Amino acid sequence: MLFASPVELVDDCEAVVVMLLNDAATEAVYRGPNGILKSKLAGKLVIDMSTIRPDTMKSNGAAVLQQGAAFVESPVGGSTVPAKEGKLFGLVGGTKADVTRAMPLLEQMCRRIEHVGELGSGSMMKLAVNLPLLVYWQRAWRALTICKPLNLLPTG
């Protein structure tokens, strides 16, 4: 089923999973003219799996909670293949009650789920996990750059 806007989608669903690229995208989807916050949220569940700044996640969550919905953040680790197989790693933040409500959906998407604390904790943990990966990939690129003049062929 296709919907013309986030508000139409949320109005027609009991639970919504949001996974967006960055803070600017979440601003548009949550607070835009036809955004999630314009919908009838009372009693619904919103699971946000975006990797965004913790303060942005807290702000989005607070706005959803203020309207009587449940809100859970679950930034995930993994790539396209684990995502297609439902084997992501979820770093979950939110109240125990909201996380419990979200578990049936999270269990379909994640092979491992860690409730790491209150709202904003999942985003903080995801950034902490990503930092060593960033350093690794920077150093791997540097190593390959150093060896480029050798004109070595990959072996396999």
mmCIF file of C-alpha atoms in Angstrom:
data_model
loop_
_atom_site.group_PDB
_atom_site.id
_atom_site.type_symbol
_atom_site.label_atom_id
_atom_site.label_comp_id
_atom_site.label_asym_id
_atom_site.label_seq_id
_atom_site.Cartn_x
_atom_site.Cartn_y
_atom_site.Cartn_z
ATOM 1 C CA MET A 1 0.000 0.000 0.000
ATOM 2 C CA LEU A 2 1.344 3.457 -0.891
ATOM 3 C CA PHE A 3 0.697 6.666 1.010
ATOM 4 C CA ALA A 4 1.174 10.241 -0.164
ATOM 5 C CA SER A 5 2.698 11.470 3.096
ATOM 6 C CA PRO A 6 3.946 10.367 6.512
ATOM 7 C CA VAL A 7 0.757 11.651 8.159
ATOM 8 C CA GLU A 8 -1.417 9.432 5.925
ATOM 9 C CA LEU A 9 0.753 6.409 6.658
ATOM 10 C CA VAL A 10 0.745 6.880 10.428
ATOM 11 C CA ASP A 11 -2.997 7.551 10.529
ATOM 12 C CA ASP A 12 -3.574 4.164 8.875
ATOM 13 C CA CYS A 13 -1.164 2.103 11.052
ATOM 14 C CA GLU A 14 -0.914 0.852 14.610
ATOM 15 C CA ALA A 15 2.891 0.860 14.533
ATOM 16 C CA VAL A 16 5.398 2.673 12.340
ATOM 17 C CA VAL A 17 9.094 2.021 11.793
ATOM 18 C CA VAL A 18 11.152 5.047 10.750
ATOM 19 C CA MET A 19 14.663 4.678 9.289
ATOM 20 C CA LEU A 20 16.094 7.844 7.802
ATOM 21 C CA LEU A 21 19.484 9.019 6.588
ATOM 22 C CA ASN A 22 20.191 12.006 8.833
ATOM 23 C CA ASP A 23 18.836 14.680 11.166
ATOM 24 C CA ALA A 24 17.569 16.852 8.289
ATOM 25 C CA ALA A 25 15.512 13.961 6.919
ATOM 26 C CA THR A 26 13.978 13.300 10.332
ATOM 27 C CA GLU A 27 13.099 16.986 10.652
ATOM 28 C CA ALA A 28 11.136 16.817 7.388
ATOM 29 C CA VAL A 29 9.440 13.493 8.162
ATOM 30 C CA TYR A 30 8.476 14.350 11.742
ATOM 31 C CA ARG A 31 7.860 18.096 11.589
ATOM 32 C CA GLY A 32 7.068 18.788 7.930
ATOM 33 C CA PRO A 33 3.628 20.029 6.823
ATOM 34 C CA ASN A 34 2.436 16.420 6.426
ATOM 35 C CA GLY A 35 4.824 14.918 8.955
ATOM 36 C CA ILE A 36 4.359 12.252 11.579
ATOM 37 C CA LEU A 37 3.619 14.807 14.291
ATOM 38 C CA LYS A 38 0.554 16.002 12.329
ATOM 39 C CA SER A 39 -1.043 12.541 12.562
ATOM 40 C CA LYS A 40 -3.312 10.998 15.182
ATOM 41 C CA LEU A 41 -0.560 9.443 17.316
ATOM 42 C CA ALA A 42 -2.443 8.576 20.515
ATOM 43 C CA GLY A 43 -2.069 4.865 21.275
ATOM 44 C CA LYS A 44 0.317 4.163 18.379
ATOM 45 C CA LEU A 45 3.886 2.846 18.461
ATOM 46 C CA VAL A 46 6.748 4.621 16.683
ATOM 47 C CA ILE A 47 10.091 2.822 16.362
ATOM 48 C CA ASP A 48 12.858 5.043 15.008
ATOM 49 C CA MET A 49 15.826 3.106 13.611
ATOM 50 C CA SER A 50 17.650 6.125 12.187
ATOM 51 C CA THR A 51 21.275 6.797 13.067
ATOM 52 C CA ILE A 52 21.024 10.423 14.147
ATOM 53 C CA ARG A 53 22.267 12.703 16.908
ATOM 54 C CA PRO A 54 21.056 11.693 20.380
ATOM 55 C CA ASP A 55 19.520 15.123 21.036
ATOM 56 C CA THR A 56 17.556 14.900 17.775
ATOM 57 C CA MET A 57 16.296 11.439 18.737
ATOM 58 C CA LYS A 58 15.268 12.708 22.185
ATOM 59 C CA SER A 59 13.462 15.681 20.657
ATOM 60 C CA ASN A 60 11.579 13.520 18.146
ATOM 61 C CA GLY A 61 10.731 10.987 20.839
ATOM 62 C CA ALA A 62 9.516 13.625 23.287
ATOM 63 C CA ALA A 63 7.239 15.132 20.629
ATOM 64 C CA VAL A 64 5.740 11.710 19.842
ATOM 65 C CA LEU A 65 5.340 10.797 23.526
ATOM 66 C CA GLN A 66 3.654 14.142 24.215
ATOM 67 C CA GLN A 67 0.890 13.104 21.822
ATOM 68 C CA GLY A 68 0.184 9.864 23.698
ATOM 69 C CA ALA A 69 2.106 7.410 21.535
ATOM 70 C CA ALA A 70 4.813 4.964 22.541
ATOM 71 C CA PHE A 71 8.296 5.733 21.183
ATOM 72 C CA VAL A 72 11.372 3.534 20.974
ATOM 73 C CA GLU A 73 14.680 4.297 19.310
ATOM 74 C CA SER A 74 16.621 1.408 17.842
ATOM 75 C CA PRO A 75 19.535 2.478 15.676
ATOM 76 C CA VAL A 76 20.854 -0.709 14.106
ATOM 77 C CA GLY A 77 24.176 -2.178 13.112
ATOM 78 C CA GLY A 78 24.551 -4.332 10.057
ATOM 79 C CA SER A 79 24.514 -4.037 6.308
ATOM 80 C CA THR A 80 22.072 -4.800 3.530
ATOM 81 C CA VAL A 81 22.358 -8.593 3.773
ATOM 82 C CA PRO A 82 21.682 -8.802 7.536
ATOM 83 C CA ALA A 83 18.827 -6.330 7.084
ATOM 84 C CA LYS A 84 17.176 -8.530 4.437
ATOM 85 C CA GLU A 85 17.623 -11.580 6.685
ATOM 86 C CA GLY A 86 16.326 -9.902 9.850
ATOM 87 C CA LYS A 87 19.736 -10.160 11.515
ATOM 88 C CA LEU A 88 20.512 -6.582 12.478
ATOM 89 C CA PHE A 89 21.877 -5.542 15.871
ATOM 90 C CA GLY A 90 19.476 -3.174 17.653
ATOM 91 C CA LEU A 91 20.632 -0.658 20.256
ATOM 92 C CA VAL A 92 17.376 0.266 21.935
ATOM 93 C CA GLY A 93 16.469 3.277 24.050
ATOM 94 C CA GLY A 94 13.128 3.983 25.679
ATOM 95 C CA THR A 95 10.998 3.050 28.645
ATOM 96 C CA LYS A 96 10.760 -0.599 29.620
ATOM 97 C CA ALA A 97 7.041 -0.628 28.780
ATOM 98 C CA ASP A 98 7.550 0.873 25.315
ATOM 99 C CA VAL A 99 10.476 -1.451 24.567
ATOM 100 C CA THR A 100 8.390 -4.457 25.632
ATOM 101 C CA ARG A 101 5.639 -3.326 23.263
ATOM 102 C CA ALA A 102 8.145 -2.919 20.416
ATOM 103 C CA MET A 103 9.889 -6.281 20.929
ATOM 104 C CA PRO A 104 7.702 -8.381 18.578
ATOM 105 C CA LEU A 105 8.611 -6.049 15.690
ATOM 106 C CA LEU A 106 12.261 -5.631 16.710
ATOM 107 C CA GLU A 107 12.688 -9.410 16.988
ATOM 108 C CA GLN A 108 11.656 -9.768 13.343
ATOM 109 C CA MET A 109 14.370 -7.330 12.251
ATOM 110 C CA CYS A 110 17.203 -7.960 14.694
ATOM 111 C CA ARG A 111 19.189 -11.038 15.674
ATOM 112 C CA ARG A 112 20.311 -9.253 18.834
ATOM 113 C CA ILE A 113 18.572 -6.509 20.772
ATOM 114 C CA GLU A 114 20.146 -4.576 23.632
ATOM 115 C CA HIS A 115 18.015 -2.208 25.703
ATOM 116 C CA VAL A 116 20.758 0.249 26.670
ATOM 117 C CA GLY A 117 18.715 2.794 28.628
ATOM 118 C CA GLU A 118 16.371 5.721 28.319
ATOM 119 C CA LEU A 119 15.574 7.640 25.170
ATOM 120 C CA GLY A 120 18.788 8.893 23.542
ATOM 121 C CA SER A 121 20.884 5.997 24.879
ATOM 122 C CA GLY A 122 20.528 3.929 21.724
ATOM 123 C CA SER A 123 21.784 6.789 19.568
ATOM 124 C CA MET A 124 24.708 7.430 21.911
ATOM 125 C CA MET A 125 25.681 3.762 21.850
ATOM 126 C CA LYS A 126 25.428 3.585 18.044
ATOM 127 C CA LEU A 127 27.764 6.571 17.704
ATOM 128 C CA ALA A 128 30.182 4.930 20.155
ATOM 129 C CA VAL A 129 30.107 1.707 18.106
ATOM 130 C CA ASN A 130 30.619 3.583 14.827
ATOM 131 C CA LEU A 131 33.665 5.556 16.014
ATOM 132 C CA PRO A 132 36.146 2.634 15.978
ATOM 133 C CA LEU A 133 34.771 1.563 12.587
ATOM 134 C CA LEU A 134 35.387 5.057 11.228
ATOM 135 C CA VAL A 135 38.976 4.980 12.475
ATOM 136 C CA TYR A 136 39.496 1.490 11.006
ATOM 137 C CA TRP A 137 38.246 2.473 7.538
ATOM 138 C CA GLN A 138 40.318 5.672 7.545
ATOM 139 C CA ARG A 139 43.457 3.679 8.363
ATOM 140 C CA ALA A 140 42.659 0.969 5.786
ATOM 141 C CA TRP A 141 42.278 3.680 3.115
ATOM 142 C CA ARG A 142 45.600 5.194 4.176
ATOM 143 C CA ALA A 143 47.335 1.794 3.953
ATOM 144 C CA LEU A 144 45.975 1.197 0.454
ATOM 145 C CA THR A 145 47.055 4.674 -0.625
ATOM 146 C CA ILE A 146 50.603 4.041 0.593
ATOM 147 C CA CYS A 147 50.787 0.776 -1.405
ATOM 148 C CA LYS A 148 49.221 2.130 -4.613
ATOM 149 C CA PRO A 149 52.583 2.849 -6.339
ATOM 150 C CA LEU A 150 53.415 -0.872 -6.067
ATOM 151 C CA ASN A 151 50.685 -1.690 -8.645
ATOM 152 C CA LEU A 152 49.865 -4.965 -6.902
ATOM 153 C CA LEU A 153 46.971 -7.034 -8.201
ATOM 154 C CA PRO A 154 44.452 -8.400 -5.723
ATOM 155 C CA THR A 155 44.679 -12.145 -5.116
ATOM 156 C CA GLY A 156 41.778 -14.302 -4.356
#
